[in-house]
mmCIF file of C-alpha atoms in Angstrom:
data_model
loop_
_atom_site.group_PDB
_atom_site.id
_atom_site.type_symbol
_atom_site.label_atom_id
_atom_site.label_comp_id
_atom_site.label_asym_id
_atom_site.label_seq_id
_atom_site.Cartn_x
_atom_site.Cartn_y
_atom_site.Cartn_z
ATOM 1 C CA MET A 119 5.173 248.917 74.759
ATOM 2 C CA PHE A 120 6.096 247.753 78.685
ATOM 3 C CA SER A 121 8.651 249.548 80.471
ATOM 4 C CA TYR A 122 9.971 249.703 84.352
ATOM 5 C CA GLU A 123 12.690 251.599 86.304
ATOM 6 C CA ILE A 124 13.638 250.046 89.890
ATOM 7 C CA GLU A 125 14.693 252.745 92.371
ATOM 8 C CA GLN A 126 16.409 251.059 95.358
ATOM 9 C CA GLU A 127 16.429 252.131 98.958
ATOM 10 C CA SER A 128 18.369 249.895 101.044
ATOM 11 C CA GLU A 129 15.443 247.232 101.634
ATOM 12 C CA ARG A 130 12.827 248.470 99.795
ATOM 13 C CA ALA A 131 12.522 249.078 96.013
ATOM 14 C CA LYS A 132 10.190 251.066 94.408
ATOM 15 C CA VAL A 133 9.267 249.869 90.525
ATOM 16 C CA THR A 134 7.546 252.356 88.120
ATOM 17 C CA PHE A 135 5.997 250.506 85.358
ATOM 18 C CA GLU A 136 4.840 252.633 82.347
ATOM 19 C CA GLY A 137 3.139 251.194 79.260
ATOM 20 C CA ASP A 138 0.697 248.408 78.687
ATOM 21 C CA LEU A 139 0.629 245.228 80.827
ATOM 22 C CA ASP A 140 -0.231 242.783 78.480
ATOM 23 C CA ILE A 141 1.505 239.222 76.714
ATOM 24 C CA ASP A 142 4.040 241.331 75.399
ATOM 25 C CA CYS A 143 6.081 242.048 78.557
ATOM 26 C CA THR A 144 5.546 238.287 79.819
ATOM 27 C CA GLU A 145 9.472 237.620 79.627
ATOM 28 C CA THR A 146 9.942 240.914 80.931
ATOM 29 C CA ILE A 147 8.420 240.147 84.104
ATOM 30 C CA GLU A 148 9.236 236.770 84.410
ATOM 31 C CA ASP A 149 12.751 236.709 83.624
ATOM 32 C CA GLU A 150 14.037 239.917 84.433
ATOM 33 C CA LEU A 151 11.695 241.441 87.350
ATOM 34 C CA ILE A 152 10.470 238.987 89.727
ATOM 35 C CA PRO A 153 14.373 237.694 90.176
ATOM 36 C CA ALA A 154 15.507 241.412 90.498
ATOM 37 C CA LEU A 155 12.729 242.208 93.165
ATOM 38 C CA THR A 156 13.259 238.929 95.496
ATOM 39 C CA GLY A 157 15.758 240.533 97.470
ATOM 40 C CA TYR A 158 13.788 243.161 99.057
ATOM 41 C CA LYS A 159 11.919 243.113 102.235
ATOM 42 C CA SER A 160 9.230 245.203 100.326
ATOM 43 C CA VAL A 161 8.422 246.378 96.973
ATOM 44 C CA ILE A 162 6.307 249.298 95.919
ATOM 45 C CA ILE A 163 4.879 249.118 92.323
ATOM 46 C CA GLU A 164 3.985 252.709 90.907
ATOM 47 C CA PHE A 165 0.863 251.689 88.328
ATOM 48 C CA GLY A 166 0.319 255.494 87.190
ATOM 49 C CA ALA A 167 1.668 255.305 84.070
ATOM 50 C CA VAL A 168 -0.082 252.143 83.165
ATOM 51 C CA GLU A 169 -3.259 252.638 80.662
ATOM 52 C CA PHE A 170 -4.156 249.446 79.775
ATOM 53 C CA VAL A 171 -4.149 245.937 81.009
ATOM 54 C CA ASP A 172 -5.613 242.872 79.330
ATOM 55 C CA SER A 173 -6.281 239.479 80.998
ATOM 56 C CA SER A 174 -2.538 238.554 80.435
ATOM 57 C CA GLY A 175 -1.615 241.458 82.104
ATOM 58 C CA MET A 176 -3.534 240.373 85.054
ATOM 59 C CA GLY A 177 -2.103 237.006 85.338
ATOM 60 C CA LEU A 178 1.631 238.424 85.145
ATOM 61 C CA LEU A 179 0.621 241.009 87.650
ATOM 62 C CA LEU A 180 -0.664 238.125 89.917
ATOM 63 C CA ASN A 181 2.035 235.886 89.471
ATOM 64 C CA LEU A 182 4.828 238.949 89.922
ATOM 65 C CA VAL A 183 3.009 239.825 93.392
ATOM 66 C CA GLN A 184 2.609 236.186 94.323
ATOM 67 C CA SER A 185 6.161 235.127 93.649
ATOM 68 C CA LEU A 186 7.147 237.898 95.895
ATOM 69 C CA LYS A 187 4.910 237.139 98.871
ATOM 70 C CA ASP A 188 6.036 233.412 98.361
ATOM 71 C CA GLU A 189 9.592 235.032 98.919
ATOM 72 C CA GLY A 190 8.604 237.012 102.095
ATOM 73 C CA VAL A 191 8.334 240.376 100.507
ATOM 74 C CA SER A 192 5.902 242.797 100.961
ATOM 75 C CA VAL A 193 4.403 244.016 97.926
ATOM 76 C CA TYR A 194 2.067 247.387 97.618
ATOM 77 C CA ILE A 195 0.551 248.719 94.410
ATOM 78 C CA ARG A 196 -0.227 252.604 94.440
ATOM 79 C CA ARG A 197 -1.611 255.071 91.837
ATOM 80 C CA VAL A 198 -3.574 252.754 89.724
ATOM 81 C CA ARG A 199 -5.579 254.654 87.044
ATOM 82 C CA GLU A 200 -9.237 254.521 87.816
ATOM 83 C CA GLU A 201 -10.387 252.815 84.466
ATOM 84 C CA VAL A 202 -7.678 250.264 85.359
ATOM 85 C CA MET A 203 -8.724 249.801 88.688
ATOM 86 C CA GLU A 204 -12.378 249.137 87.423
ATOM 87 C CA VAL A 205 -11.183 246.543 85.613
ATOM 88 C CA PHE A 206 -9.043 245.228 88.644
ATOM 89 C CA ASP A 207 -12.207 245.678 90.791
ATOM 90 C CA LEU A 208 -14.337 243.762 88.346
ATOM 91 C CA LEU A 209 -11.864 240.697 88.370
ATOM 92 C CA GLN A 210 -11.915 241.377 92.284
ATOM 93 C CA ILE A 211 -7.843 241.590 91.891
ATOM 94 C CA PRO A 212 -8.248 243.638 95.656
ATOM 95 C CA GLU A 213 -9.643 240.558 97.049
ATOM 96 C CA ILE A 214 -7.567 237.875 95.428
ATOM 97 C CA LEU A 215 -4.354 240.229 96.605
ATOM 98 C CA GLY A 216 -5.531 241.553 99.849
ATOM 99 C CA ARG A 217 -6.996 244.858 100.075
ATOM 100 C CA HIS A 218 -4.224 246.594 101.815
ATOM 101 C CA THR A 219 -1.890 245.248 98.676
ATOM 102 C CA PHE A 220 -3.438 248.723 97.091
ATOM 103 C CA VAL A 221 -2.207 251.958 98.916
ATOM 104 C CA GLY A 222 -2.725 255.435 98.024
#
């Protein structure tokens, strides 16, 4: 099961993801999370508690980051587990989103 928590710091938000990023969290990300984050200047997505991402989850992540960037929000993803980062690298997600998106 997927969940998230938003911590607000004036113009920046930190979002902590927990659980599997898959098709089951489509509504949560598209209907709740994207609208909740569009008013910030920057967003940090904490990925440390995400153990599994499938192809649907990759699409959701790409949509989330691109939607926020289209609104002028800087997005950073950090603490990606090694096994998840291997899948990101295999699918060239860092190249698509920009390597600067992935920090620490």
